[in-house]
Amino acid sequence: KKTIKIIGVVVLLVFVIIFVYALVSGISPLSWGHKQINTPLIGKEAINGYDAVSYFTMNKAVQGNETLSYSWEGATWYFASRDNLNTFKQNPEKYKPQFGGYCAFAVCKGFTANIDPNAFVILDGKLYLFADEGTRKEWLENEFENRKLSHENWK
């Protein structure tokens, strides 16, 4: 009896650890629902506080400034310059990341996952973000099919 009880507690503990890890990492099946914009568990920063416009104008991830922020789609967007803030305000749909800023590779596989703001690609004027450089490279190996699956799954 004691062994069974210990096994039960260990199994429960493992499930709790996996659940907490998934929650903190933003990993969940798309079918479970998700926020429209990927924001942290605590806070509302889109793209982990990085400037969405800088990806397009500088082709790199640039940390935004908390004093230059804009609230849109239930998230707070930060910008590195007043010009970038104004550019985003004029056309946020153009600069927002695809799939609400979740990892494009995860969305391709039917999940949401958090991103590394430095792992990105711009294709056809759209910003795609990834969990890390490895998933970015893997997604790009079959970019056409993966992009198609990502968009289908996101619907």
Short mmCIF file of C-alpha atoms in Angstrom, two decimals:
data_model
loop_
_atom_site.label_atom_id
_atom_site.label_comp_id
_atom_site.label_asym_id
_atom_site.label_seq_id
_atom_site.Cartn_x
_atom_site.Cartn_y
_atom_site.Cartn_z
CA LYS A 1 0.00 0.00 0.00
CA LYS A 2 2.76 2.42 0.93
CA THR A 3 4.59 1.78 -2.38
CA ILE A 4 1.41 2.40 -4.39
CA LYS A 5 0.79 5.62 -2.49
CA ILE A 6 4.37 6.81 -3.17
CA ILE A 7 4.07 5.94 -6.86
CA GLY A 8 0.78 7.84 -7.03
CA VAL A 9 2.31 10.93 -5.42
CA VAL A 10 5.34 10.78 -7.76
CA VAL A 11 3.11 10.44 -10.85
CA LEU A 12 0.97 13.35 -9.68
CA LEU A 13 4.07 15.44 -9.02
CA VAL A 14 5.43 14.70 -12.51
CA PHE A 15 2.12 15.78 -14.10
CA VAL A 16 2.11 18.99 -12.05
CA ILE A 17 5.69 19.78 -13.09
CA ILE A 18 4.88 19.15 -16.77
CA PHE A 19 1.72 21.27 -16.53
CA VAL A 20 3.54 24.18 -14.87
CA TYR A 21 6.38 23.99 -17.42
CA ALA A 22 3.88 24.02 -20.29
CA LEU A 23 1.98 26.92 -18.74
CA VAL A 24 5.12 29.01 -18.22
CA SER A 25 6.43 28.15 -21.71
CA GLY A 26 3.11 28.98 -23.32
CA ILE A 27 2.85 25.49 -24.76
CA SER A 28 -0.66 24.23 -25.38
CA PRO A 29 -2.62 22.64 -28.21
CA LEU A 30 -4.27 25.22 -30.46
CA SER A 31 -7.57 23.39 -29.95
CA TRP A 32 -7.51 24.40 -26.26
CA GLY A 33 -7.76 28.06 -27.23
CA HIS A 34 -5.17 30.76 -26.73
CA LYS A 35 -4.75 34.49 -26.33
CA GLN A 36 -4.89 36.40 -29.60
CA ILE A 37 -1.48 37.90 -28.88
CA ASN A 38 1.28 35.94 -27.13
CA THR A 39 1.96 37.69 -23.83
CA PRO A 40 3.66 36.41 -20.68
CA LEU A 41 1.81 34.70 -17.87
CA ILE A 42 2.25 37.87 -15.83
CA GLY A 43 2.20 41.05 -17.90
CA LYS A 44 0.98 42.02 -21.34
CA GLU A 45 4.18 42.62 -23.33
CA ALA A 46 3.95 41.55 -26.95
CA ILE A 47 7.12 40.02 -28.46
CA ASN A 48 8.74 39.96 -24.99
CA GLY A 49 8.98 43.76 -25.14
CA TYR A 50 10.76 43.93 -28.50
CA ASP A 51 9.99 46.51 -31.19
CA ALA A 52 7.85 44.99 -33.97
CA VAL A 53 8.79 47.69 -36.47
CA SER A 54 12.56 47.23 -36.02
CA TYR A 55 12.34 43.76 -37.51
CA PHE A 56 11.30 45.40 -40.78
CA THR A 57 13.41 48.57 -40.71
CA MET A 58 16.64 47.17 -39.24
CA ASN A 59 16.21 43.42 -39.92
CA LYS A 60 17.01 42.64 -36.30
CA ALA A 61 15.35 42.28 -32.91
CA VAL A 62 15.59 45.51 -30.92
CA GLN A 63 14.42 45.81 -27.32
CA GLY A 64 11.61 48.34 -26.97
CA ASN A 65 11.45 51.15 -24.44
CA GLU A 66 8.72 51.05 -21.79
CA THR A 67 8.17 54.80 -22.20
CA LEU A 68 7.29 54.24 -25.87
CA SER A 69 4.35 51.86 -25.67
CA TYR A 70 1.04 51.31 -27.39
CA SER A 71 -1.88 49.14 -26.30
CA TRP A 72 -3.38 47.09 -29.13
CA GLU A 73 -5.24 43.77 -29.29
CA GLY A 74 -5.04 43.33 -25.51
CA ALA A 75 -1.25 43.57 -25.44
CA THR A 76 1.31 46.28 -24.77
CA TRP A 77 3.72 46.87 -27.63
CA TYR A 78 7.06 48.57 -26.95
CA PHE A 79 9.16 50.52 -29.42
CA ALA A 80 12.77 51.65 -29.68
CA SER A 81 11.86 55.06 -31.14
CA ARG A 82 8.93 57.45 -31.40
CA ASP A 83 9.04 57.01 -35.21
CA ASN A 84 8.57 53.23 -34.83
CA LEU A 85 5.70 53.78 -32.39
CA ASN A 86 3.96 56.11 -34.84
CA THR A 87 4.61 53.75 -37.75
CA PHE A 88 3.03 50.87 -35.84
CA LYS A 89 0.03 52.97 -34.81
CA GLN A 90 -0.65 53.84 -38.45
CA ASN A 91 -0.73 50.20 -39.56
CA PRO A 92 -0.37 47.59 -36.79
CA GLU A 93 -1.61 44.79 -39.06
CA LYS A 94 1.45 45.29 -41.27
CA TYR A 95 3.95 44.98 -38.42
CA LYS A 96 2.38 42.47 -36.04
CA PRO A 97 3.96 39.03 -36.03
CA GLN A 98 2.08 36.17 -37.60
CA PHE A 99 0.13 33.78 -35.36
CA GLY A 100 -0.14 36.34 -32.57
CA GLY A 101 3.60 36.19 -31.95
CA TYR A 102 3.63 32.50 -31.07
CA CYS A 103 6.30 30.23 -32.53
CA ALA A 104 5.48 29.56 -36.20
CA PHE A 105 7.01 26.08 -35.98
CA ALA A 106 4.80 25.17 -33.00
CA VAL A 107 1.72 26.50 -34.79
CA CYS A 108 2.66 24.35 -37.79
CA LYS A 109 2.53 21.35 -35.45
CA GLY A 110 -0.79 22.43 -33.87
CA PHE A 111 0.54 24.06 -30.68
CA THR A 112 1.39 27.44 -29.26
CA ALA A 113 4.83 28.11 -27.79
CA ASN A 114 6.75 31.14 -26.61
CA ILE A 115 9.45 32.68 -28.74
CA ASP A 116 12.99 33.93 -28.68
CA PRO A 117 12.67 37.44 -30.20
CA ASN A 118 16.02 36.94 -31.97
CA ALA A 119 14.77 33.88 -33.89
CA PHE A 120 12.74 35.34 -36.74
CA VAL A 121 12.30 35.61 -40.47
CA ILE A 122 10.41 38.05 -42.67
CA LEU A 123 8.74 36.44 -45.69
CA ASP A 124 6.52 38.29 -48.14
CA GLY A 125 6.41 41.26 -45.79
CA LYS A 126 5.24 39.19 -42.78
CA LEU A 127 7.10 38.60 -39.53
CA TYR A 128 7.41 35.02 -38.29
CA LEU A 129 8.85 34.32 -34.83
CA PHE A 130 10.29 31.07 -33.45
CA ALA A 131 11.11 29.41 -30.13
CA ASP A 132 14.80 29.28 -31.03
CA GLU A 133 17.19 29.26 -33.96
CA GLY A 134 16.87 25.48 -34.39
CA THR A 135 13.11 25.57 -34.89
CA ARG A 136 13.51 28.52 -37.27
CA LYS A 137 15.96 26.55 -39.42
CA GLU A 138 13.78 23.43 -39.35
CA TRP A 139 10.65 25.41 -40.32
CA LEU A 140 12.52 27.08 -43.20
CA GLU A 141 13.76 23.72 -44.57
CA ASN A 142 10.24 23.14 -45.90
CA GLU A 143 9.04 26.74 -45.65
CA PHE A 144 6.26 26.59 -48.24
CA GLU A 145 4.51 23.57 -46.71
CA ASN A 146 5.18 24.63 -43.12
CA ARG A 147 3.84 28.14 -43.73
CA LYS A 148 0.74 26.66 -45.34
CA LEU A 149 0.19 24.30 -42.36
CA SER A 150 0.79 27.12 -39.88
CA HIS A 151 -1.85 29.30 -41.50
CA GLU A 152 -4.32 26.42 -41.73
CA ASN A 153 -3.80 25.48 -38.09
CA TRP A 154 -4.08 29.11 -36.94
CA LYS A 155 -7.60 29.41 -38.40
#
